[in-house]
């Protein structure tokens, strides 16, 4: 996972305040137990409408968001909160392997994506990282992004090269993350600092959210997002 | 053997190469020998005296006979022939065992000197017929020039060719037969290597698993039954065991099968990330087999609860990484002959022009990096 025990990001102003949006009670209980005392869980919701209302009211630092939710899915929550409170950070959780689900929530504004098989300490790392404003890329997300930004598949017109192409360095970083390296291991392998790795990943996230590459828009259109 | 065949082929193109080969054979010492045949022959005083004692009287006699009978050309041919016979005897006397074996094996059949009884009679007939036909051909060739008859030179050439086929044909045949036998032996060795890899992947791996779960009789039964089925399928239906992607046509499907198989057999999470996809061919199936071997190794020995498999299809290569965060090992400390890495992974890759790199250190996990060139490129 990209969120190994390499660096404990400083928790913003003490314990991050967490909100859980997840329709399986068993999983919510599991996450609560795993995060334990390291975070403050300030609320839970099991469907989109209730989640939007509660999040806008309580303004948590990080929302752990299930991609598949009754009443509109994860992106409905993102669209209900981010326009009013852009400071709330979202970390998407899923058991799904489908690229369109993952790309969807990222393009709707989530700061990262992790699978539900993630271990407790890794989940905590991911929460800290997102709370600090960094991006969290799981190997799978890195793979999807590499796929979507594959060289040669680029449409020729109306493209902003700044946004619609990955730099060779970003590609290298993503490739190592996809291979299962932690940020720290990526940094060591490429002889750069962990901070630089984070910068690259954040830049990729920005491209992912703003790019008009047709692979990305196609995924989004398939889900009637745009 | 191949050098010799090369020279035989070259000698067909130009006679000079035969001379070069003969000189090389004489002058370059055999492996493990300090002297060459030439220097030994030169130093063989007794042999030289012996040959001189025989050859000089024969030469004088020949000279006398030819001059009295006015057969000048016999003397002209006789001199070099006798000299050559003397040199050949010297070489034979001074050749060591392996060189004698070579002469025995490759040159003597040319002369047909090792045949007996019926074979010898047949050989005599063959040589006689060859000489007759050849002589006829030469006569026709020589005559043809003076009479300018268009057909004769052609006929003469045909007869000379026929003569050489009659005389040398069996020898050529035996050379070709040697060649075929050698090729078959190589194919057999390759088949054996492939079989050893298959047996290792299936039977030996299963036996190792059975040993490790000896306190779980149900598991032992399950493993044994599955292995029996697989082995039967291989022996009687020709389906190779351990081969993945037999049913899959795309690399992505194959990697998915690999993931499910290893997760089911070893109770470990295999996290797969694919970038791009392409059709499977023989080389990529070998890549999958090597990847599975690497994944199974991680599952069995690393102690980690998760293995990451990352595959990326590029324009001209497919890269596949198998990584675990387990206890790791020192790749240099693993003996070269250890079956798993050496045969199942590396040999599988190199057989199709790919490569395998293993990165690991104690306590640092392990990563196997596989790279296979693609045959069909994407357009």
Coordinates of C-alpha atoms in Angstrom, one line a residue:
Chain A
X1 CA 0.0 0.0 0.0
X2 CA 1.1 3.5 -0.6
X3 CA 0.4 4.2 3.0
X4 CA 2.9 2.2 4.8
X5 CA 4.6 3.0 8.1
X6 CA 7.1 5.3 6.5
X7 CA 6.1 8.7 7.8
X8 CA 3.6 9.6 10.3
X9 CA 2.1 12.9 9.1
X10 CA 1.5 15.2 12.0
X11 CA -2.1 15.0 13.0
X12 CA -3.7 18.4 12.4
X13 CA -4.4 20.1 15.8
X14 CA -4.4 16.8 17.7
X15 CA -6.6 14.0 16.7
X16 CA -8.3 14.3 13.3
X17 CA -12.0 14.4 13.4
X18 CA -13.5 11.6 11.3
X19 CA -16.9 11.1 9.7
X20 CA -17.8 7.6 8.4
X21 CA -20.1 7.2 5.5
X22 CA -20.7 3.5 5.0
X23 CA -23.8 1.4 4.6
X24 CA -22.5 -1.7 6.4
X25 CA -22.7 -1.4 10.1
X26 CA -20.3 -4.2 10.6
X27 CA -17.6 -2.4 8.6
X28 CA -18.3 0.9 10.4
X29 CA -17.7 -0.9 13.7
X30 CA -14.6 -2.5 12.3
X31 CA -13.1 0.8 11.2
X32 CA -14.0 2.5 14.5
X33 CA -12.2 -0.3 16.3
X34 CA -9.1 -0.2 14.1
X35 CA -8.7 3.6 14.3
X36 CA -9.3 3.4 18.0
X37 CA -8.2 6.4 20.1
X38 CA -5.9 7.8 17.4
X39 CA -8.9 9.7 15.8
X40 CA -12.1 11.2 17.0
X41 CA -15.1 9.7 15.1
X42 CA -17.7 12.5 15.2
X43 CA -20.4 10.9 13.2
X44 CA -21.7 8.1 10.9
X45 CA -24.2 7.8 8.1
X46 CA -25.4 4.9 6.0
X47 CA -26.9 6.8 3.0
X48 CA -26.0 9.8 0.9
X49 CA -28.6 12.4 1.9
X50 CA -28.2 12.0 5.6
X51 CA -24.4 12.0 5.1
X52 CA -24.5 15.4 3.3
X53 CA -26.6 17.0 5.9
X54 CA -24.5 15.8 8.9
X55 CA -21.1 16.5 7.3
X56 CA -22.2 20.1 6.4
X57 CA -23.3 20.5 10.0
X58 CA -20.3 19.0 11.8
X59 CA -17.5 19.8 9.4
X60 CA -15.1 16.9 10.1
X61 CA -11.4 17.0 9.0
X62 CA -11.7 13.7 7.0
X63 CA -14.7 11.8 5.6
X64 CA -14.2 8.1 5.0
X65 CA -16.5 7.6 2.1
X66 CA -17.8 4.3 0.7
X67 CA -17.9 4.5 -3.1
X68 CA -21.1 2.4 -3.2
X69 CA -23.9 4.0 -1.2
X70 CA -27.6 3.8 -1.3
X71 CA -29.1 7.0 -2.6
X72 CA -26.6 8.2 -5.2
X73 CA -23.2 6.7 -4.5
X74 CA -20.2 8.3 -3.1
X75 CA -20.0 11.1 -5.6
X76 CA -23.5 12.4 -4.5
X77 CA -22.0 13.1 -1.1
X78 CA -18.9 14.8 -2.6
X79 CA -21.2 17.1 -4.7
X80 CA -23.3 17.9 -1.7
X81 CA -20.5 19.0 0.5
X82 CA -17.5 20.3 -1.5
X83 CA -19.1 23.3 -3.1
X84 CA -20.0 24.6 0.3
X85 CA -17.1 23.3 2.4
X86 CA -14.0 22.7 0.2
X87 CA -11.9 22.3 3.3
X88 CA -13.4 18.9 4.1
X89 CA -11.2 16.1 2.9
X90 CA -12.5 12.9 1.5
X91 CA -10.9 9.5 1.4
X92 CA -12.7 7.0 -0.7
X93 CA -13.1 3.4 0.4
X94 CA -14.2 0.5 -1.8
X95 CA -14.2 -3.2 -2.4
X96 CA -14.8 -2.4 -6.0
X97 CA -12.2 -3.1 -8.6
X98 CA -13.9 -1.2 -11.4
X99 CA -11.8 1.7 -12.7
X100 CA -14.8 3.9 -13.4
X101 CA -15.9 3.8 -9.8
X102 CA -12.5 4.8 -8.5
X103 CA -11.8 7.5 -11.1
X104 CA -15.3 8.8 -10.5
X105 CA -14.9 9.7 -6.8
X106 CA -11.4 11.1 -7.4
X107 CA -12.7 13.3 -10.2
X108 CA -15.6 14.4 -7.9
X109 CA -13.0 15.6 -5.4
X110 CA -11.8 12.8 -3.1
X111 CA -8.1 13.1 -2.1
X112 CA -7.4 9.4 -2.3
X113 CA -8.6 5.9 -2.7
X114 CA -8.0 2.8 -0.7
X115 CA -9.4 -0.7 -0.8
X116 CA -11.3 -2.1 2.2
X117 CA -8.7 -4.8 2.6
X118 CA -6.3 -2.2 4.0
X119 CA -4.8 -2.9 7.4
X120 CA -5.5 -0.8 10.5
X121 CA -2.2 1.0 10.7
X122 CA -2.2 1.7 7.0
X123 CA -5.7 3.1 7.2
X124 CA -4.6 5.4 10.0
X125 CA -1.6 6.5 7.8
X126 CA -4.0 7.3 5.0
X127 CA -6.3 9.3 7.2
X128 CA -3.4 11.4 8.5
X129 CA -2.1 11.9 5.1
X130 CA -5.4 13.1 3.7
X131 CA -6.0 15.3 6.8
X132 CA -2.6 17.0 6.0
X133 CA -3.8 17.8 2.5
X134 CA -1.8 15.1 0.7
X135 CA -3.1 12.6 -1.8
X136 CA -3.3 8.9 -1.1
X137 CA -2.8 6.6 -4.0
X138 CA -3.2 2.9 -3.6
X139 CA -1.4 0.6 -6.1
X140 CA -4.6 0.0 -7.8
X141 CA -5.4 3.7 -8.2
X142 CA -1.9 4.3 -9.5
X143 CA -2.5 1.5 -12.1
X144 CA -5.7 3.1 -13.2
X145 CA -4.1 6.5 -13.6
X146 CA -1.2 5.0 -15.7
X147 CA -3.8 3.2 -17.8
X148 CA -5.9 6.3 -18.3
X149 CA -2.9 8.5 -19.1
X150 CA -1.2 5.9 -21.3
X151 CA 1.1 7.3 -23.9
X152 CA -0.3 7.3 -27.4
X153 CA -3.9 7.0 -26.3
X154 CA -4.1 10.8 -26.1
X155 CA -6.7 12.6 -28.2
X156 CA -5.1 15.1 -30.5
X157 CA -7.3 18.2 -30.2
X158 CA -8.3 20.4 -27.3
X159 CA -5.7 19.1 -24.9
X160 CA -3.8 21.0 -22.4
X161 CA -0.4 19.2 -22.2
X162 CA 0.0 20.6 -18.7
X163 CA -3.1 18.8 -17.5
X164 CA -3.6 15.9 -19.9
X165 CA -0.2 14.3 -19.8
X166 CA 1.9 12.9 -17.0
X167 CA 5.6 13.9 -16.8
X168 CA 8.1 11.0 -17.0
X169 CA 8.9 11.5 -13.3
X170 CA 5.2 11.3 -12.3
X171 CA 5.0 8.1 -14.4
X172 CA 8.0 6.6 -12.6
X173 CA 6.5 7.5 -9.2
X174 CA 3.1 6.0 -10.1
X175 CA 4.7 2.9 -11.5
X176 CA 6.6 2.2 -8.2
X177 CA 3.4 2.8 -6.2
X178 CA 1.6 0.4 -8.5
X179 CA 4.3 -2.2 -7.8
X180 CA 3.5 -1.9 -4.1
X181 CA 6.2 0.5 -2.9
X182 CA 5.5 2.9 0.0
X183 CA 6.2 6.6 -0.6
X184 CA 9.4 6.2 1.4
X185 CA 10.5 3.3 -0.7
X186 CA 9.7 5.2 -3.9
X187 CA 11.7 8.1 -2.6
X188 CA 14.7 5.9 -1.8
X189 CA 14.5 4.1 -5.2
X190 CA 14.4 7.4 -7.2
X191 CA 16.8 9.1 -4.8
X192 CA 14.4 11.9 -4.1
X193 CA 12.8 13.1 -0.8
X194 CA 9.5 11.8 0.5
X195 CA 8.1 15.3 0.2
X196 CA 8.9 15.4 -3.5
X197 CA 7.1 12.1 -3.9
X198 CA 4.1 13.7 -2.3
X199 CA 4.3 16.7 -4.5
X200 CA 4.3 14.4 -7.6
X201 CA 1.4 12.4 -6.3
X202 CA -0.6 15.6 -5.5
X203 CA 0.2 16.9 -9.0
X204 CA -1.1 13.7 -10.5
X205 CA -4.2 14.0 -8.5
X206 CA -4.8 17.5 -9.7
X207 CA -4.4 16.4 -13.3
X208 CA -6.8 13.5 -12.7
X209 CA -9.4 15.9 -11.4
X210 CA -9.0 18.6 -14.0
X211 CA -7.9 16.8 -17.2
X212 CA -10.2 16.6 -20.2
X213 CA -8.6 13.4 -21.5
X214 CA -11.3 11.5 -23.1
X215 CA -10.6 8.2 -21.2
X216 CA -11.3 10.1 -18.0
X217 CA -14.4 12.0 -19.3
X218 CA -15.6 8.7 -20.8
X219 CA -15.5 7.0 -17.4
X220 CA -17.2 10.0 -15.9
X221 CA -19.9 10.2 -18.7
X222 CA -20.6 6.5 -18.3
X223 CA -21.6 7.2 -14.8
X224 CA -23.5 10.3 -15.8
X225 CA -21.3 12.5 -13.7
X226 CA -20.6 15.3 -16.1
Chain B
X1 CA 31.4 -31.4 -35.0
X2 CA 29.9 -28.1 -36.1
X3 CA 33.3 -26.8 -37.0
X4 CA 33.9 -29.8 -39.2
X5 CA 30.6 -29.5 -40.9
X6 CA 31.3 -25.8 -41.5
X7 CA 34.5 -26.7 -43.2
X8 CA 32.9 -29.4 -45.3
X9 CA 30.4 -26.8 -46.5
X10 CA 33.1 -24.3 -47.1
X11 CA 35.2 -26.8 -48.9
X12 CA 32.4 -27.3 -51.4
X13 CA 32.7 -23.6 -52.1
X14 CA 36.5 -23.5 -52.3
X15 CA 39.1 -26.2 -52.1
X16 CA 41.5 -23.9 -50.3
X17 CA 39.5 -24.1 -47.0
X18 CA 40.1 -27.9 -46.9
X19 CA 43.8 -27.0 -46.9
X20 CA 43.3 -24.4 -44.2
X21 CA 41.4 -26.9 -42.1
X22 CA 44.0 -29.5 -42.5
X23 CA 46.8 -27.1 -41.5
X24 CA 44.8 -25.9 -38.5
X25 CA 44.2 -29.5 -37.5
X26 CA 47.9 -30.2 -37.8
X27 CA 49.2 -27.1 -36.1
X28 CA 46.8 -26.2 -33.3
X29 CA 47.3 -28.5 -30.3
X30 CA 44.2 -30.3 -28.9
X31 CA 42.8 -29.1 -25.6
X32 CA 45.0 -30.3 -22.8
X33 CA 47.9 -31.1 -25.2
X34 CA 51.1 -29.1 -25.3
X35 CA 52.3 -30.1 -28.8
X36 CA 50.5 -30.3 -32.1
X37 CA 50.6 -33.2 -34.5
X38 CA 52.9 -31.5 -36.9
X39 CA 55.7 -31.0 -34.4
X40 CA 55.4 -34.5 -33.1
X41 CA 55.5 -35.9 -36.7
X42 CA 58.6 -33.8 -37.4
X43 CA 60.3 -35.2 -34.2
X44 CA 59.4 -38.8 -35.0
X45 CA 62.9 -39.7 -36.4
X46 CA 62.2 -43.4 -36.3
X47 CA 59.0 -43.0 -38.3
X48 CA 60.7 -40.8 -40.9
X49 CA 63.5 -43.3 -41.3
X50 CA 61.0 -46.1 -41.6
X51 CA 59.0 -44.3 -44.3
X52 CA 62.2 -43.3 -46.1
X53 CA 63.4 -46.9 -46.1
X54 CA 60.1 -48.0 -47.7
X55 CA 59.3 -45.1 -50.0
X56 CA 62.7 -44.5 -51.6
X57 CA 63.1 -48.0 -53.0
X58 CA 59.5 -47.9 -54.2
X59 CA 60.1 -44.5 -55.8
X60 CA 63.3 -45.7 -57.6
X61 CA 61.5 -48.8 -58.8
X62 CA 58.6 -46.7 -60.0
X63 CA 61.0 -44.3 -61.8
X64 CA 62.7 -47.2 -63.5
X65 CA 59.5 -48.8 -64.6
X66 CA 58.0 -45.7 -66.0
X67 CA 61.1 -44.6 -67.9
X68 CA 61.5 -48.0 -69.6
X69 CA 57.8 -48.2 -70.5
X70 CA 57.7 -44.5 -71.6
X71 CA 54.9 -43.8 -69.2
X72 CA 56.0 -40.3 -68.1
X73 CA 52.7 -39.3 -66.6
X74 CA 52.8 -42.1 -64.0
X75 CA 55.9 -40.6 -62.6
X76 CA 54.3 -37.2 -62.6
X77 CA 51.3 -38.5 -60.6
X78 CA 53.4 -41.0 -58.6
X79 CA 55.7 -38.6 -56.9
X80 CA 53.2 -36.5 -55.0
X81 CA 51.0 -39.6 -54.3
X82 CA 53.9 -41.4 -52.6
X83 CA 54.9 -38.3 -50.7
X84 CA 51.3 -37.9 -49.5
X85 CA 51.1 -41.5 -48.4
X86 CA 54.3 -41.0 -46.4
X87 CA 52.9 -37.9 -44.6
X88 CA 49.6 -39.6 -43.8
X89 CA 51.4 -42.6 -42.2
X90 CA 53.5 -40.1 -40.2
X91 CA 50.4 -38.3 -39.0
X92 CA 48.7 -41.6 -38.1
X93 CA 51.7 -42.7 -36.1
X94 CA 51.8 -39.5 -34.1
X95 CA 48.1 -38.8 -33.7
X96 CA 46.8 -39.3 -30.1
X97 CA 43.8 -41.4 -29.2
X98 CA 41.1 -38.8 -29.8
X99 CA 42.6 -37.7 -33.1
X100 CA 42.8 -41.4 -34.1
X101 CA 39.2 -41.7 -33.2
X102 CA 38.4 -38.7 -35.3
X103 CA 40.3 -40.2 -38.3
X104 CA 38.6 -43.5 -37.7
X105 CA 35.1 -42.0 -37.4
X106 CA 35.1 -39.3 -40.1
X107 CA 37.8 -40.1 -42.6
X108 CA 38.1 -43.8 -42.8
X109 CA 34.4 -44.3 -43.8
X110 CA 35.3 -42.0 -46.7
X111 CA 37.7 -44.6 -47.9
X112 CA 35.5 -47.5 -46.9
X113 CA 38.4 -49.1 -45.2
X114 CA 36.5 -50.3 -42.1
X115 CA 34.1 -52.6 -44.0
X116 CA 34.5 -56.3 -44.1
X117 CA 33.3 -59.3 -46.2
X118 CA 30.2 -58.5 -48.2
X119 CA 30.5 -54.9 -47.4
X120 CA 34.1 -54.8 -48.7
X121 CA 33.1 -56.6 -51.9
X122 CA 30.3 -54.2 -52.4
X123 CA 32.6 -51.3 -51.7
X124 CA 35.1 -52.6 -54.2
X125 CA 32.4 -52.9 -56.8
X126 CA 31.2 -49.4 -56.0
X127 CA 34.6 -47.8 -56.2
X128 CA 35.3 -49.7 -59.4
X129 CA 32.0 -48.6 -60.9
X130 CA 32.7 -45.0 -59.7
X131 CA 36.2 -45.0 -61.2
X132 CA 34.9 -46.5 -64.5
X133 CA 32.1 -43.9 -64.8
X134 CA 34.4 -41.1 -63.7
X135 CA 37.1 -42.1 -66.2
X136 CA 34.5 -42.3 -68.9
X137 CA 33.3 -38.9 -67.9
X138 CA 36.8 -37.5 -68.0
X139 CA 37.5 -39.1 -71.4
X140 CA 34.3 -37.6 -72.7
X141 CA 35.3 -34.2 -71.3
X142 CA 38.8 -34.3 -72.8
X143 CA 37.5 -35.6 -76.1
X144 CA 34.7 -33.1 -76.2
X145 CA 37.1 -30.3 -76.6
X146 CA 38.7 -31.7 -79.7
X147 CA 35.6 -32.9 -81.5
X148 CA 33.4 -29.9 -80.4
X149 CA 30.4 -32.2 -80.1
X150 CA 28.0 -30.3 -78.0
X151 CA 26.6 -33.2 -76.1
X152 CA 29.8 -34.8 -75.0
X153 CA 31.0 -32.2 -72.4
X154 CA 27.6 -32.3 -70.8
X155 CA 27.5 -36.0 -70.7
X156 CA 31.1 -36.1 -69.3
X157 CA 30.2 -33.7 -66.5
X158 CA 27.2 -35.8 -65.6
X159 CA 29.3 -38.9 -65.5
X160 CA 31.9 -37.2 -63.3
X161 CA 29.2 -36.1 -60.9
X162 CA 27.6 -39.5 -60.9
X163 CA 31.0 -41.0 -60.1
X164 CA 31.5 -38.8 -57.1
X165 CA 28.0 -39.5 -55.9
X166 CA 28.7 -43.3 -56.2
X167 CA 32.0 -43.0 -54.4
X168 CA 31.2 -40.4 -51.7
X169 CA 27.4 -40.8 -51.4
X170 CA 27.4 -43.2 -48.4
X171 CA 29.8 -41.0 -46.5
X172 CA 27.7 -37.9 -47.1
X173 CA 24.7 -39.9 -45.9
X174 CA 26.4 -40.9 -42.7
X175 CA 27.3 -37.3 -42.0
X176 CA 23.7 -36.2 -42.5
X177 CA 22.6 -39.0 -40.2
X178 CA 25.0 -37.8 -37.5
X179 CA 23.6 -34.3 -37.8
X180 CA 20.0 -35.5 -37.4
X181 CA 20.9 -37.7 -34.4
X182 CA 22.6 -34.6 -32.8
X183 CA 19.5 -32.5 -33.3
X184 CA 17.3 -35.1 -31.8
X185 CA 19.5 -35.4 -28.8
X186 CA 19.2 -31.6 -28.2
X187 CA 15.4 -31.7 -28.6
X188 CA 15.3 -34.5 -26.0
X189 CA 17.4 -32.5 -23.5
X190 CA 15.1 -29.5 -23.9
X191 CA 12.0 -31.7 -23.4
X192 CA 13.6 -33.1 -20.3
X193 CA 14.2 -29.6 -18.9
X194 CA 10.6 -28.6 -19.6
X195 CA 9.3 -31.7 -17.9
X196 CA 11.5 -31.1 -14.9
X197 CA 10.1 -27.6 -14.6
X198 CA 6.6 -28.9 -14.8
X199 CA 7.2 -31.7 -12.2
X200 CA 8.8 -29.1 -9.9
X201 CA 5.9 -26.7 -10.2
X202 CA 3.2 -29.3 -9.6
X203 CA 4.4 -32.4 -7.8
X204 CA 7.2 -31.1 -5.8
X205 CA 5.4 -28.0 -4.7
X206 CA 2.4 -30.1 -3.6
X207 CA 4.7 -32.4 -1.7
X208 CA 6.2 -29.5 0.1
X209 CA 2.7 -28.2 1.0
X210 CA 1.7 -31.6 2.3
X211 CA 4.7 -31.7 4.5
X212 CA 3.8 -28.3 5.9
X213 CA 0.2 -29.3 6.6
X214 CA 0.9 -32.7 8.0
X215 CA -1.2 -31.9 11.1
X216 CA -4.2 -31.2 8.9
X217 CA -5.3 -34.5 7.4
X218 CA -8.2 -32.9 5.5
X219 CA -5.9 -30.5 3.8
X220 CA -3.5 -33.2 2.9
X221 CA -6.2 -35.2 1.3
X222 CA -7.4 -32.2 -0.7
X223 CA -3.9 -31.4 -1.9
X224 CA -3.2 -35.0 -2.8
X225 CA -6.5 -35.3 -4.7
X226 CA -6.0 -32.1 -6.6
X227 CA -2.4 -33.1 -7.5
X228 CA -3.5 -36.6 -8.7
X229 CA -6.1 -35.0 -11.0
X230 CA -3.6 -32.6 -12.4
X231 CA -0.9 -35.3 -12.9
X232 CA -3.4 -37.6 -14.7
X233 CA -4.5 -34.7 -16.9
X234 CA -0.8 -34.2 -17.8
X235 CA 0.1 -37.8 -18.4
X236 CA -3.0 -39.0 -20.2
X237 CA -4.6 -35.9 -21.7
X238 CA -1.4 -33.9 -22.4
X239 CA -2.5 -30.9 -20.4
X240 CA 0.6 -29.4 -18.7
X241 CA 0.2 -29.0 -15.0
X242 CA 0.7 -25.7 -13.4
X243 CA 0.2 -24.0 -16.7
X244 CA -2.0 -21.0 -16.3
X245 CA -3.9 -19.2 -18.9
X246 CA -4.7 -22.3 -20.9
X247 CA -8.2 -21.1 -21.0
X248 CA -7.4 -17.4 -21.0
X249 CA -6.7 -15.5 -24.2
X250 CA -5.7 -12.2 -22.7
X251 CA -2.8 -11.4 -20.3
X252 CA -5.3 -9.7 -17.9
X253 CA -7.4 -12.8 -17.6
X254 CA -4.3 -14.9 -17.1
X255 CA -3.1 -12.7 -14.2
X256 CA -6.6 -12.9 -12.7
X257 CA -6.4 -16.7 -12.8
X258 CA -3.0 -16.6 -11.3
X259 CA -4.3 -14.4 -8.5
X260 CA -7.3 -16.7 -7.7
X261 CA -5.2 -19.9 -7.9
X262 CA -2.5 -18.6 -5.5
X263 CA -5.1 -17.1 -3.1
X264 CA -7.0 -20.3 -3.0
X265 CA -4.0 -22.6 -2.6
X266 CA -1.9 -20.6 -0.2
X267 CA -4.4 -18.4 1.7
X268 CA -2.5 -15.2 0.9
X269 CA -3.8 -11.9 -0.6
X270 CA -2.6 -11.3 -4.1
X271 CA -3.0 -7.7 -5.0
X272 CA -3.0 -7.3 -8.8
X273 CA -2.6 -4.1 -10.7
X274 CA -2.7 -4.2 -14.5
X275 CA -1.8 -1.4 -16.9
X276 CA -2.8 -2.2 -20.5
X277 CA -3.6 -5.6 -21.8
X278 CA -2.7 -7.8 -24.8
X279 CA -3.3 -11.2 -26.2
X280 CA -1.4 -14.1 -24.8
X281 CA 1.1 -16.0 -26.9
X282 CA 3.5 -18.8 -26.0
X283 CA 6.1 -16.4 -24.6
X284 CA 3.6 -14.5 -22.4
X285 CA 2.2 -17.8 -21.1
X286 CA 5.8 -18.6 -20.0
X287 CA 5.9 -15.2 -18.4
X288 CA 2.7 -16.1 -16.5
X289 CA 4.1 -19.4 -15.4
X290 CA 7.2 -17.7 -14.1
X291 CA 5.1 -15.0 -12.4
X292 CA 3.1 -17.7 -10.7
X293 CA 6.2 -19.5 -9.5
X294 CA 7.5 -16.2 -8.1
X295 CA 4.1 -15.5 -6.4
X296 CA 4.0 -19.0 -4.9
X297 CA 7.5 -18.6 -3.6
X298 CA 6.5 -15.4 -1.9
X299 CA 3.4 -17.0 -0.5
X300 CA 5.4 -19.9 0.9
X301 CA 8.7 -18.5 2.1
X302 CA 8.3 -14.7 2.7
X303 CA 6.0 -14.9 5.7
X304 CA 4.1 -11.8 4.4
X305 CA 0.3 -11.9 4.2
X306 CA 0.1 -10.1 0.9
X307 CA 1.9 -10.2 -2.5
X308 CA 1.7 -7.4 -5.0
X309 CA 1.6 -8.3 -8.7
X310 CA 2.0 -5.5 -11.1
X311 CA 1.9 -6.0 -14.9
X312 CA 2.4 -3.3 -17.5
X313 CA 2.0 -3.9 -21.2
X314 CA 4.3 -1.6 -23.2
X315 CA 4.7 -1.2 -26.9
X316 CA 7.5 -3.8 -27.2
X317 CA 7.7 -5.5 -23.8
X318 CA 5.6 -6.8 -21.0
X319 CA 6.9 -6.0 -17.5
X320 CA 5.7 -8.0 -14.5
X321 CA 6.7 -7.4 -10.9
X322 CA 6.0 -9.7 -8.0
X323 CA 6.8 -8.1 -4.7
X324 CA 6.3 -9.0 -1.1
X325 CA 7.3 -7.3 2.2
X326 CA 8.4 -10.5 3.9
X327 CA 11.6 -11.5 5.5
X328 CA 13.6 -11.4 2.2
X329 CA 16.8 -13.2 1.5
X330 CA 20.2 -12.7 0.0
X331 CA 19.9 -13.5 -3.7
X332 CA 23.7 -14.2 -3.9
X333 CA 23.5 -16.7 -1.2
X334 CA 21.0 -18.9 -3.0
X335 CA 22.9 -21.6 -4.8
X336 CA 22.6 -21.3 -8.6
X337 CA 21.1 -24.8 -8.9
X338 CA 18.2 -24.1 -6.6
X339 CA 15.3 -25.4 -8.7
X340 CA 12.7 -22.7 -8.1
X341 CA 14.5 -19.6 -9.1
X342 CA 16.9 -21.1 -11.6
X343 CA 14.8 -23.4 -13.6
X344 CA 11.2 -22.3 -13.2
X345 CA 11.6 -18.6 -13.3
X346 CA 14.8 -17.7 -15.1
X347 CA 15.0 -20.5 -17.6
X348 CA 11.3 -20.0 -18.5
X349 CA 12.0 -16.4 -19.3
X350 CA 15.2 -16.9 -21.2
X351 CA 13.7 -19.6 -23.3
X352 CA 11.6 -17.0 -25.0
X353 CA 14.1 -14.1 -24.9
X354 CA 12.9 -12.6 -21.7
X355 CA 14.8 -11.9 -18.5
X356 CA 14.3 -12.2 -14.7
X357 CA 15.9 -10.0 -12.0
X358 CA 15.5 -10.7 -8.4
X359 CA 15.9 -7.9 -5.8
X360 CA 15.9 -8.8 -2.2
X361 CA 17.9 -8.4 1.0
X362 CA 17.3 -10.0 4.4
X363 CA 14.5 -8.1 6.2
X364 CA 13.6 -6.0 3.1
X365 CA 11.1 -8.2 1.3
X366 CA 11.7 -9.5 -2.2
X367 CA 10.8 -8.4 -5.7
X368 CA 11.1 -10.5 -8.9
X369 CA 11.1 -8.3 -12.0
X370 CA 10.2 -10.2 -15.2
X371 CA 10.5 -8.7 -18.6
X372 CA 9.3 -10.4 -21.9
X373 CA 9.7 -8.9 -25.3
X374 CA 6.4 -8.9 -27.3
X375 CA 6.1 -10.7 -30.6
X376 CA 3.1 -8.9 -32.0
X377 CA 3.4 -5.2 -31.5
X378 CA 0.4 -3.0 -31.0
X379 CA -0.5 -0.9 -34.0

